[in-house]
JSON list of C-alpha atoms in Angstrom, two decimals:
[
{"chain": "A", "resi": 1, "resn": "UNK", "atom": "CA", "xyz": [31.15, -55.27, -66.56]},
{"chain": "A", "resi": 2, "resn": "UNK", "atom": "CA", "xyz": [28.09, -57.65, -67.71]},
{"chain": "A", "resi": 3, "resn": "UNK", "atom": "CA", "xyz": [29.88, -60.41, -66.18]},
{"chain": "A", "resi": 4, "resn": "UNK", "atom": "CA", "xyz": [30.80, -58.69, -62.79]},
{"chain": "A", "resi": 5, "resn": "UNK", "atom": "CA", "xyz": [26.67, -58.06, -63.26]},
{"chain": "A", "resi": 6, "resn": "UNK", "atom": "CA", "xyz": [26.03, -61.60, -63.72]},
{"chain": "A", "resi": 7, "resn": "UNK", "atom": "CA", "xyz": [27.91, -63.12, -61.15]},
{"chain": "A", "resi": 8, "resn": "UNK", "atom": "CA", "xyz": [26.07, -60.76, -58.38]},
{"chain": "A", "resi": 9, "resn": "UNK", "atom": "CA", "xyz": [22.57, -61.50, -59.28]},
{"chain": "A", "resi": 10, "resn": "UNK", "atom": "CA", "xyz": [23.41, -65.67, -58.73]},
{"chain": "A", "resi": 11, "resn": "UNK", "atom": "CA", "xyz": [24.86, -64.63, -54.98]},
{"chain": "A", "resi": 12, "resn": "UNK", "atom": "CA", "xyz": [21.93, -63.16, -54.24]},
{"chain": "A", "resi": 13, "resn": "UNK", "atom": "CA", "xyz": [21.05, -60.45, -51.51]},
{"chain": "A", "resi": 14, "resn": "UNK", "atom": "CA", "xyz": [23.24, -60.50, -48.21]},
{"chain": "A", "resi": 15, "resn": "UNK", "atom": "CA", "xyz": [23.29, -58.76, -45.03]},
{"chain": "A", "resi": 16, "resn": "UNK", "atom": "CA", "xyz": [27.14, -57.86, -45.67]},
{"chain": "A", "resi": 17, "resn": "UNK", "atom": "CA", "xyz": [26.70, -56.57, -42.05]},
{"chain": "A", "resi": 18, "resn": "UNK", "atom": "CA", "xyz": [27.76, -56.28, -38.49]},
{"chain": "A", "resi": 19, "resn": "UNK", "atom": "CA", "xyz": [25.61, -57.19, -35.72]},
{"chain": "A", "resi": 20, "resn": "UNK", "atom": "CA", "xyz": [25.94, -57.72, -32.13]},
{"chain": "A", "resi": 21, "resn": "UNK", "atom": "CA", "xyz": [24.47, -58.79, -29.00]},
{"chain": "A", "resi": 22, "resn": "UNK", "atom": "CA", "xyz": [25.28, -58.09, -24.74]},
{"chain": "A", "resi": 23, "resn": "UNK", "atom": "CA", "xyz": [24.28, -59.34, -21.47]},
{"chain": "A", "resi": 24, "resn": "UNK", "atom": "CA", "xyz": [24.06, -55.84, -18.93]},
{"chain": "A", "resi": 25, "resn": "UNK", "atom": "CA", "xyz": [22.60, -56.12, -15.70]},
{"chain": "A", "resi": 26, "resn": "UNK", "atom": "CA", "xyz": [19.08, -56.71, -16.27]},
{"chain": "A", "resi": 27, "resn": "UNK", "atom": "CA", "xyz": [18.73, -57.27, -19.53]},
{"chain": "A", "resi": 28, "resn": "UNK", "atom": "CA", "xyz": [20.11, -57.69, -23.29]},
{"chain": "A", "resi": 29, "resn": "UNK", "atom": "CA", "xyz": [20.77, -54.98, -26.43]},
{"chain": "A", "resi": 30, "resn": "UNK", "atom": "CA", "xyz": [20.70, -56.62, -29.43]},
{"chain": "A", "resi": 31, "resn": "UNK", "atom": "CA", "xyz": [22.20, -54.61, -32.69]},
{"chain": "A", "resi": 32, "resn": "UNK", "atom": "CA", "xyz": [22.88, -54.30, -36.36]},
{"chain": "A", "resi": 33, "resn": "UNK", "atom": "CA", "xyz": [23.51, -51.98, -39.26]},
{"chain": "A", "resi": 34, "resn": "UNK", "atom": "CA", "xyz": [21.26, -51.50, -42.20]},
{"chain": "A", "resi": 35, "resn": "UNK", "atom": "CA", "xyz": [22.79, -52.11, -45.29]},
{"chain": "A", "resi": 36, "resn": "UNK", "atom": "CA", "xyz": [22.60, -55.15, -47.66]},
{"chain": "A", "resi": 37, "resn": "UNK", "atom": "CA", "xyz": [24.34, -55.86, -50.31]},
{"chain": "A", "resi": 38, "resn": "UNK", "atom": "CA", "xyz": [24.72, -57.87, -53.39]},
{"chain": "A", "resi": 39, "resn": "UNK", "atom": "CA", "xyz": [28.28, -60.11, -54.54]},
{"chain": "A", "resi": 40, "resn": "UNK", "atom": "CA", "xyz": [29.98, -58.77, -51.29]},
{"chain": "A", "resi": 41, "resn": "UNK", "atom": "CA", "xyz": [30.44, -55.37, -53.19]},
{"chain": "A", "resi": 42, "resn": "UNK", "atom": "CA", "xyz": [27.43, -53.27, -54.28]},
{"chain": "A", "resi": 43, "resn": "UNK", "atom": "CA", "xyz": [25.19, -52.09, -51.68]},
{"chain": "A", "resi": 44, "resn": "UNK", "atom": "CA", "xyz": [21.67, -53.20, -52.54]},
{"chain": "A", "resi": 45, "resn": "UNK", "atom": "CA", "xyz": [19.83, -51.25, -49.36]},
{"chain": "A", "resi": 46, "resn": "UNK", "atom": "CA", "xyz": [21.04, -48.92, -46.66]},
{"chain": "A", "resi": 47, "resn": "UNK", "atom": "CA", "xyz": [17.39, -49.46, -44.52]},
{"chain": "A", "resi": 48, "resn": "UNK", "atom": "CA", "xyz": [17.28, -52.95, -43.94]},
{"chain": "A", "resi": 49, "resn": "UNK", "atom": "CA", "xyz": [16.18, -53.87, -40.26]},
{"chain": "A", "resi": 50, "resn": "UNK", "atom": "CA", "xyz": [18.42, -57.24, -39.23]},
{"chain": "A", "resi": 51, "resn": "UNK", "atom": "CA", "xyz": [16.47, -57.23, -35.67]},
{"chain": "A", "resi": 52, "resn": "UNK", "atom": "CA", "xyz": [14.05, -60.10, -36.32]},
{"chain": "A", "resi": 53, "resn": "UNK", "atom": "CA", "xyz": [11.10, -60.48, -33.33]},
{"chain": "A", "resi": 54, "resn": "UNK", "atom": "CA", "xyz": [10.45, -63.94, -33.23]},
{"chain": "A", "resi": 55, "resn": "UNK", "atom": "CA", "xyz": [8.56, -63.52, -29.78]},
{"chain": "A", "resi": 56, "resn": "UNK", "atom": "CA", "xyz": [7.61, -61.15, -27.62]},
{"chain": "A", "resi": 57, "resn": "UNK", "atom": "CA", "xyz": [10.84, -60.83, -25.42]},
{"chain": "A", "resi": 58, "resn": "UNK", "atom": "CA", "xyz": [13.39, -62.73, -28.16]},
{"chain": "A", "resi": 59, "resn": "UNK", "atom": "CA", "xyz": [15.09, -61.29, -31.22]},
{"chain": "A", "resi": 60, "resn": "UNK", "atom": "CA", "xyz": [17.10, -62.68, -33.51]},
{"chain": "A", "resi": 61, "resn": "UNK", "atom": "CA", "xyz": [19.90, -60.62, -36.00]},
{"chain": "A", "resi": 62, "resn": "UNK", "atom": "CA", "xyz": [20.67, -62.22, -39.10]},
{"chain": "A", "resi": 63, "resn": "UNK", "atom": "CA", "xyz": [23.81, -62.67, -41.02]},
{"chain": "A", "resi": 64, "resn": "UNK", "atom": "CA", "xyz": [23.97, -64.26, -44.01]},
{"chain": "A", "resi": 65, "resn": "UNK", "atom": "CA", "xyz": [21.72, -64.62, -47.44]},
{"chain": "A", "resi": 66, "resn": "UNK", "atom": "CA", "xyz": [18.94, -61.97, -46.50]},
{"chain": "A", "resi": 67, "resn": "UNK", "atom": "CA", "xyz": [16.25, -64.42, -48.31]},
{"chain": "A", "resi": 68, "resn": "UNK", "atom": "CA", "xyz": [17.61, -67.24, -46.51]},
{"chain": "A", "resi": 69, "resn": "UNK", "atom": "CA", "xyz": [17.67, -65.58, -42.59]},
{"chain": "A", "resi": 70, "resn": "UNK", "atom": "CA", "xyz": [14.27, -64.02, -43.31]},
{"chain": "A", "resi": 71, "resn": "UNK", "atom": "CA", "xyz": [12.68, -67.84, -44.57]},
{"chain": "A", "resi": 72, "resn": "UNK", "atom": "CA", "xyz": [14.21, -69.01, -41.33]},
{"chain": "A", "resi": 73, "resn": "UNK", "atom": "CA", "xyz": [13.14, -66.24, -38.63]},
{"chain": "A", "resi": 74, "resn": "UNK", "atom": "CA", "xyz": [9.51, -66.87, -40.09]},
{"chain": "A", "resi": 75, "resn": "UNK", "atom": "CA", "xyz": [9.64, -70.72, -40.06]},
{"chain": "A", "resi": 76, "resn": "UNK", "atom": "CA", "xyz": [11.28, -70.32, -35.99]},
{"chain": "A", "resi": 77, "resn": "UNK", "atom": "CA", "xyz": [8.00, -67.29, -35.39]},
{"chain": "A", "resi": 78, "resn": "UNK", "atom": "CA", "xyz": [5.34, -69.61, -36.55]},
{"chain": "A", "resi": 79, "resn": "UNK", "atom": "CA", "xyz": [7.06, -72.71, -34.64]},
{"chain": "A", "resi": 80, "resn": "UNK", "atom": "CA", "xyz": [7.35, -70.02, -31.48]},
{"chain": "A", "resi": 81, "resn": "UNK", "atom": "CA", "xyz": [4.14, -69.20, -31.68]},
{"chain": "A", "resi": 82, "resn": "UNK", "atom": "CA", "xyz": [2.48, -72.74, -31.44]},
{"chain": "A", "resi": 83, "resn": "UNK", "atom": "CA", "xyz": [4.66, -73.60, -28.83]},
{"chain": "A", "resi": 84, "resn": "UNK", "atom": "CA", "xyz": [3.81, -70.75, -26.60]},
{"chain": "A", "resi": 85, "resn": "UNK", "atom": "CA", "xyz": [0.24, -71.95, -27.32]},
{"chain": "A", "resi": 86, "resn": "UNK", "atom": "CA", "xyz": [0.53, -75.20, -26.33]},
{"chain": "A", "resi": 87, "resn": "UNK", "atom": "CA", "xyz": [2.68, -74.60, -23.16]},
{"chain": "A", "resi": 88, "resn": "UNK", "atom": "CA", "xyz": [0.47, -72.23, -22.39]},
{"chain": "A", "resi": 89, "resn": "UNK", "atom": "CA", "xyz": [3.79, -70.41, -21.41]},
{"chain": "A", "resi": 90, "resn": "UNK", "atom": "CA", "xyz": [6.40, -67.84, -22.96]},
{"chain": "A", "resi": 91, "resn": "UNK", "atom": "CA", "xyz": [8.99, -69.73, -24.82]},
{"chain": "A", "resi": 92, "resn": "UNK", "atom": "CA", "xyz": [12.62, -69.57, -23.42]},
{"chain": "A", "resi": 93, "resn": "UNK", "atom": "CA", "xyz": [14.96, -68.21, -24.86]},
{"chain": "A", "resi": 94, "resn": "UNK", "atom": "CA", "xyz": [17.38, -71.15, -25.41]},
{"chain": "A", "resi": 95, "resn": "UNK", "atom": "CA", "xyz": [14.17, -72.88, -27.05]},
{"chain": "A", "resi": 96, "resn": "UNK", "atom": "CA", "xyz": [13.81, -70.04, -30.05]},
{"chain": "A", "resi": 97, "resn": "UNK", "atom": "CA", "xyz": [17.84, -70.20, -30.26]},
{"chain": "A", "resi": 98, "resn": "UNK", "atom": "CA", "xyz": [17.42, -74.12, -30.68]},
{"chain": "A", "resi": 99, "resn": "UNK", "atom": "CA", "xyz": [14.41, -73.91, -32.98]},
{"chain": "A", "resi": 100, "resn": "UNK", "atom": "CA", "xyz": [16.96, -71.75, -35.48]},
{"chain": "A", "resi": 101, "resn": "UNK", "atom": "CA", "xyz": [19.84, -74.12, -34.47]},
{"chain": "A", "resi": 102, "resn": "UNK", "atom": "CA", "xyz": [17.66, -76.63, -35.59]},
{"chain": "A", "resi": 103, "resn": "UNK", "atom": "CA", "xyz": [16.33, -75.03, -38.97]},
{"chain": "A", "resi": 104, "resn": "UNK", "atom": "CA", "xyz": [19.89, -74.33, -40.06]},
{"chain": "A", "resi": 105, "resn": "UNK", "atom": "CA", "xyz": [21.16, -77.96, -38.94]},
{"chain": "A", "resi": 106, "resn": "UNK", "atom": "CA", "xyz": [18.59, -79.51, -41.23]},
{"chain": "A", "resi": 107, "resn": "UNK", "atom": "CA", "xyz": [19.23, -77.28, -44.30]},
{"chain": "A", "resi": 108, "resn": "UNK", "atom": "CA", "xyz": [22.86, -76.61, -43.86]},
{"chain": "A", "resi": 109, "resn": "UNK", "atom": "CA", "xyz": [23.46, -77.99, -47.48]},
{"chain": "A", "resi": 110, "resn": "UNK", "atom": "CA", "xyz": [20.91, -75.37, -48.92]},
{"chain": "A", "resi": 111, "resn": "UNK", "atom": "CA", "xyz": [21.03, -72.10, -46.50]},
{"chain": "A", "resi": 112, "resn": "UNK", "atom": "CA", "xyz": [23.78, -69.55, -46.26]},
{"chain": "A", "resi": 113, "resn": "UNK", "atom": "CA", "xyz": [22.43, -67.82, -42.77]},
{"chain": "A", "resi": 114, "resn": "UNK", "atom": "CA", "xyz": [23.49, -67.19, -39.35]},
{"chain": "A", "resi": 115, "resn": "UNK", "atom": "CA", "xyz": [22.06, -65.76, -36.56]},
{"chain": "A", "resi": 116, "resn": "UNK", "atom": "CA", "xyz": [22.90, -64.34, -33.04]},
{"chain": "A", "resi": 117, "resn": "UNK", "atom": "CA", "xyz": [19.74, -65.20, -30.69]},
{"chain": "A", "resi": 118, "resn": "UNK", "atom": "CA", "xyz": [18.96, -62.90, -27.68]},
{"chain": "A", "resi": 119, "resn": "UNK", "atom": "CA", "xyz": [16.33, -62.36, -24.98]},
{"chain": "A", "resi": 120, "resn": "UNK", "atom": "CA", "xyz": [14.94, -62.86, -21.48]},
{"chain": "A", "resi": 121, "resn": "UNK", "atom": "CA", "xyz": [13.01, -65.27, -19.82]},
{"chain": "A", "resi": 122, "resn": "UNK", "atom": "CA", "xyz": [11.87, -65.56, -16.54]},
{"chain": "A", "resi": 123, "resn": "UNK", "atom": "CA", "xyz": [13.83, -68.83, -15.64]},
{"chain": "A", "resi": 124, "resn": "UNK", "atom": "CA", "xyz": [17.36, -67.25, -16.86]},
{"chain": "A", "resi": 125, "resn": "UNK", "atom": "CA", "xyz": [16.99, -63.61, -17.30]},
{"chain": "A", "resi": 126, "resn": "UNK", "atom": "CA", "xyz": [18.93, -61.63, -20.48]},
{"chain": "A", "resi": 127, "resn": "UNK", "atom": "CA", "xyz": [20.50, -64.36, -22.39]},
{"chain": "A", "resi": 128, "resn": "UNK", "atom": "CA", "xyz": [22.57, -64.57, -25.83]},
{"chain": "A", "resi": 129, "resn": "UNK", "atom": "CA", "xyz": [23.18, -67.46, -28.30]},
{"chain": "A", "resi": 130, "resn": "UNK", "atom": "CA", "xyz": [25.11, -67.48, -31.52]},
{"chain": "A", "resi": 131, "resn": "UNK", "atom": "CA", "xyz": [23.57, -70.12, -34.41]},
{"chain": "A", "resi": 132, "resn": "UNK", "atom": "CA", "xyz": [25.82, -70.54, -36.92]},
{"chain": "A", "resi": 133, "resn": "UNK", "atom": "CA", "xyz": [25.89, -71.05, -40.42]},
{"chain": "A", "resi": 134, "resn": "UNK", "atom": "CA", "xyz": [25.70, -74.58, -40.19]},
{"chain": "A", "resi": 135, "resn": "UNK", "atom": "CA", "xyz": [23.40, -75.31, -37.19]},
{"chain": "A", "resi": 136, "resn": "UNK", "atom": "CA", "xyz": [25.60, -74.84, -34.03]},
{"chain": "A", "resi": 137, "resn": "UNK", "atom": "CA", "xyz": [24.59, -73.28, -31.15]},
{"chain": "A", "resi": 138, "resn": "UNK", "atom": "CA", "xyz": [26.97, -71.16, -28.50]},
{"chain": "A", "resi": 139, "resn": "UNK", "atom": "CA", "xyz": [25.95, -68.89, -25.05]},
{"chain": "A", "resi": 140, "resn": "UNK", "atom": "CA", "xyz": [27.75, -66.13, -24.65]},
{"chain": "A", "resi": 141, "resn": "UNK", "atom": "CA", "xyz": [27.42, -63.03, -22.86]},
{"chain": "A", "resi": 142, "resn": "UNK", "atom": "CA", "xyz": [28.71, -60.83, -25.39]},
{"chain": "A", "resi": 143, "resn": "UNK", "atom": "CA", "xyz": [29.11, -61.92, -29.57]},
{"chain": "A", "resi": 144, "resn": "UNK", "atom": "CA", "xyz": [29.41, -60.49, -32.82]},
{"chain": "A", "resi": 145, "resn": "UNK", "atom": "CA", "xyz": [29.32, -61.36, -35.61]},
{"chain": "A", "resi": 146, "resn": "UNK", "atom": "CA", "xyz": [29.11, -60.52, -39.74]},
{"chain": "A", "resi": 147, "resn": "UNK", "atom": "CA", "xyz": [32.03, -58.93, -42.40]},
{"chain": "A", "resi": 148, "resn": "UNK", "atom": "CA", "xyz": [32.26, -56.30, -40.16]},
{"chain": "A", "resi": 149, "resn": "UNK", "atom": "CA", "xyz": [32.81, -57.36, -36.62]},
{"chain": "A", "resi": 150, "resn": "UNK", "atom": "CA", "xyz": [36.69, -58.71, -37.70]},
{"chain": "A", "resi": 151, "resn": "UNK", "atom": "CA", "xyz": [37.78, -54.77, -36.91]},
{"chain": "A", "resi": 152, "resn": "UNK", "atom": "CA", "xyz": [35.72, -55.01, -33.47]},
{"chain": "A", "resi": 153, "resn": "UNK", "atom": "CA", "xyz": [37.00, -58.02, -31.78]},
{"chain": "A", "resi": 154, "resn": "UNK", "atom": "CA", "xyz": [39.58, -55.74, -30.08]},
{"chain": "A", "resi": 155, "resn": "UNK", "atom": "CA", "xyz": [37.51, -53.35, -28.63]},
{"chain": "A", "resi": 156, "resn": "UNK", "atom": "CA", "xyz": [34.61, -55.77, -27.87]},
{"chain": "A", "resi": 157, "resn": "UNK", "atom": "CA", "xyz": [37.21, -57.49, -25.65]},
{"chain": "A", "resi": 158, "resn": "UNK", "atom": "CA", "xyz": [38.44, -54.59, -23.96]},
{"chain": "A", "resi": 159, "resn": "UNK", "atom": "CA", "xyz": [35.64, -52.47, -23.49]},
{"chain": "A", "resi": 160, "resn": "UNK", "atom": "CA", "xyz": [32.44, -55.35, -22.55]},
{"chain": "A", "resi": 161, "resn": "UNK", "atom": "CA", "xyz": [31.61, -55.54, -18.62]},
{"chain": "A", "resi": 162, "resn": "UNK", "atom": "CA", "xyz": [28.99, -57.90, -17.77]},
{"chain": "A", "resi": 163, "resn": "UNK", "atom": "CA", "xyz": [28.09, -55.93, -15.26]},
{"chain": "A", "resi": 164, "resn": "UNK", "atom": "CA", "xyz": [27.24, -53.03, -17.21]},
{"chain": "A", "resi": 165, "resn": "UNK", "atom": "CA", "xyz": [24.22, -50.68, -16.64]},
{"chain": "A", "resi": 166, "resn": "UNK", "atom": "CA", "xyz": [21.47, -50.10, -19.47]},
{"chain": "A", "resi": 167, "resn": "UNK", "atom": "CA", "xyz": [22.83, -47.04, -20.79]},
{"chain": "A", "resi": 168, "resn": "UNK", "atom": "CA", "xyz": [26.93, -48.23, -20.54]},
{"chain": "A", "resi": 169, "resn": "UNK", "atom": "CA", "xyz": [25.87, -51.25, -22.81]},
{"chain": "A", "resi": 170, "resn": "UNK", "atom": "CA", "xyz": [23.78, -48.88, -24.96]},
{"chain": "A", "resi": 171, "resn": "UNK", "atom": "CA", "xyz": [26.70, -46.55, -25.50]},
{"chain": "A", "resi": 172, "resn": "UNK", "atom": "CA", "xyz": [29.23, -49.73, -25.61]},
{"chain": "A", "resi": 173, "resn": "UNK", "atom": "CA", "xyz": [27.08, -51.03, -28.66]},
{"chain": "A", "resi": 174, "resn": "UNK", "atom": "CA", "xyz": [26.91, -48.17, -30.43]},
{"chain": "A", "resi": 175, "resn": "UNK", "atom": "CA", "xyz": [30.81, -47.51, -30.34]},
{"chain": "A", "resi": 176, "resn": "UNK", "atom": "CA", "xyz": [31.21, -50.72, -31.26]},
{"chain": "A", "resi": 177, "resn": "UNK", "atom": "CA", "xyz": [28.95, -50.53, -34.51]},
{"chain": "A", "resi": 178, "resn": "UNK", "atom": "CA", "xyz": [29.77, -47.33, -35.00]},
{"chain": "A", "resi": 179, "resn": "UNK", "atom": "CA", "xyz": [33.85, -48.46, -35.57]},
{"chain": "A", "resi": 180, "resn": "UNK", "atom": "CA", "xyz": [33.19, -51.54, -37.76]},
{"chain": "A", "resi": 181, "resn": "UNK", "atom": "CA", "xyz": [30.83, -49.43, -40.27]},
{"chain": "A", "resi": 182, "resn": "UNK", "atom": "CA", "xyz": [33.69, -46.89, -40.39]},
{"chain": "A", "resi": 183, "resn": "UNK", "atom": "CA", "xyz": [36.27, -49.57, -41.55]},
{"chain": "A", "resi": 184, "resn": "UNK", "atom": "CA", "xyz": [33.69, -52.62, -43.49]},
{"chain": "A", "resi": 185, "resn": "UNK", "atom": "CA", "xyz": [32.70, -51.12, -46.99]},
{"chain": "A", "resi": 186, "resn": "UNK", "atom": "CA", "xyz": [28.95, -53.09, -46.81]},
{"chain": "A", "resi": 187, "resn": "UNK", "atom": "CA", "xyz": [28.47, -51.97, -43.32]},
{"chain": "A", "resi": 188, "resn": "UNK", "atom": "CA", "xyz": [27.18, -48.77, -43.10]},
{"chain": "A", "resi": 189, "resn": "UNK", "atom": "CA", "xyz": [23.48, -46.84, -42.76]},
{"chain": "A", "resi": 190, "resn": "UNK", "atom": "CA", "xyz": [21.73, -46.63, -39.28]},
{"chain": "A", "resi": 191, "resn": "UNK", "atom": "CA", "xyz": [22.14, -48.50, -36.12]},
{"chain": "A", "resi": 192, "resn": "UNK", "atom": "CA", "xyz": [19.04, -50.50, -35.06]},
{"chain": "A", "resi": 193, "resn": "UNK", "atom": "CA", "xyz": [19.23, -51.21, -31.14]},
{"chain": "A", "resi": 194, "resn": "UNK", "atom": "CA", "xyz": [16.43, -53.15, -29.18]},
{"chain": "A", "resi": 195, "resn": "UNK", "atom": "CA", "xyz": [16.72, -53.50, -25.22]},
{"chain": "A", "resi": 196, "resn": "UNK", "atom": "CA", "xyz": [14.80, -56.18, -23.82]},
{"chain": "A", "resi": 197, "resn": "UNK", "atom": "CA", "xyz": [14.20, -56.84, -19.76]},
{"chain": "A", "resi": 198, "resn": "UNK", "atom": "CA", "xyz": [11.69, -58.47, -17.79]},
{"chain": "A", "resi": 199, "resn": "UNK", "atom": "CA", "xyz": [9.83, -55.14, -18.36]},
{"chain": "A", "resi": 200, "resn": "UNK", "atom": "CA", "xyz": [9.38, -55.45, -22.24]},
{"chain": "A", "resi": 201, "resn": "UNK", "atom": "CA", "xyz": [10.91, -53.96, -25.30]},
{"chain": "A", "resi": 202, "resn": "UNK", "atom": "CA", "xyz": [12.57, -51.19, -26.45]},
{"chain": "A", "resi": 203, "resn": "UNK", "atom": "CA", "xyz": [14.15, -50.00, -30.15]},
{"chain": "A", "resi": 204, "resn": "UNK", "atom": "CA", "xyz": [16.93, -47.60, -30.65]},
{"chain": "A", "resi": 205, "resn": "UNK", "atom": "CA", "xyz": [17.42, -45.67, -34.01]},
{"chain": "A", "resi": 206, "resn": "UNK", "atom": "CA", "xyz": [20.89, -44.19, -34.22]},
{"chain": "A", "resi": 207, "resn": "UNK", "atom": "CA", "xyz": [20.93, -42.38, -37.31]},
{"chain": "A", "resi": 208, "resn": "UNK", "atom": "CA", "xyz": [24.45, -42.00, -39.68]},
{"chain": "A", "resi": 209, "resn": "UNK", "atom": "CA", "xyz": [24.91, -38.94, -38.67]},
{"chain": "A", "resi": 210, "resn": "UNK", "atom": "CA", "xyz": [24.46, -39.29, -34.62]},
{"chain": "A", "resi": 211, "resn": "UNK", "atom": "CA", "xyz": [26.89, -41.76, -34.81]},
{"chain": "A", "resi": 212, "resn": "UNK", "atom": "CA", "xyz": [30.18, -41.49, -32.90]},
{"chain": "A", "resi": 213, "resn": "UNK", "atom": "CA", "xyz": [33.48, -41.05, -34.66]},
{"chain": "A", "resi": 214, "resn": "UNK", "atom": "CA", "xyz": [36.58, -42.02, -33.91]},
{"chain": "A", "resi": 215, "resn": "UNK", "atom": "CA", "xyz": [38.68, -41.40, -37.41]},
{"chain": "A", "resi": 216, "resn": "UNK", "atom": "CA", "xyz": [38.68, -39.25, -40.53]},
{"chain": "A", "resi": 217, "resn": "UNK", "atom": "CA", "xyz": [36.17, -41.06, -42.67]}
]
């Protein structure tokens, strides 16, 4: 048992997780879980927020080494911030996906964090990007992503319309989280949620028990 003990602490704290982003018409919803855990086994936290505001109308959801997304998401703010400053503009949205794309590329040798990118902007509206673990950089209008999202991939495919209206994409993330923290043992907690349009931002709390269900658990 020491051992098992050991061999935990050196992994370190990870979002063990499932989170998720999709286009609807008019904007984005960007979502996670809440747990973390430690060695891909024990569950360290059960209210950890993966829904990272890096500027006002872009949010990032980490995957990954929780100490290495969170070093990243405030290296990208700080960069954001200056940027916005000196453009005297609101950063796109592809630019704060590319700033983490970037952060990852450079210390892909040292960090163990991913990251799925989403936002609007006025030149391209709702937009998503997936950063991987080593620095590349995808648009998609629907991703997810995390231990969780291999028992999703079926009904992500099935059920996502691009066209979908605010509360359709709501409702389709929620399902969607909902069915991989039924099934992935370090996915679990409360469903975190933020729409973003042209108006501004909103965040969703789904607690554990308002969740859907869809088997014996």
């Amino acid at each position: 048992m020491e051992k098992r003990s050991t061999d935990s602490q050196v992994k370190g704290v990870s979002t063990g997780t499932t989170i998720l982003a999709a286009v609807y018409d008019g904007g984005v919803v960007i979502g996670s879980d809440s747990r973390a855990s430690i060695g891909g086994d024990y569950v360290s936290s059960k209210t950890i927020n993966k829904l990272i505001q890096v500027h006002d109308r872009i949010f990032a959801c980490i995957a990954g080494s929780l100490a290495d997304a969170q070093a990243v998401t405030k290296a990208a703010k700080s960069h954001l911030s200056f940027h916005s400053v000196q453009m005297e503009t609101p950063p796109l949205v592809v630019a704060a996906a590319s700033v983490l794309k970037e952060l990852c590329y450079r210390n892909k040798e040292e960090l163990q964090a991913g990251f799925i990118t989403a936002g609007w902007d006025r030149k391209n509206g709702p937009q998503v990007y997936v950063v991987s673990l080593g620095g590349m950089l995808i648009s998609q209008p629907v991703t997810i992503a995390g231990s969780g999202s291999t028992y999703i991939y079926g009904y992500v495919d099935a059920k996502y319309k691009p066209n979908m209206s605010r509360e359709q994409c709501l409702q389709f993330a929620t399902n969607a989280l909902a069915l991989a923290m039924g099934r992935d043992n370090v996915s679990g907690g409360v469903v975190h949620l933020v729409v973003i349009t042209e108006e501004g931002v909103e965040h969703v709390v789904v607690p554990g028990d308002k969740l859907p269900r869809f088997h014996d658990e």
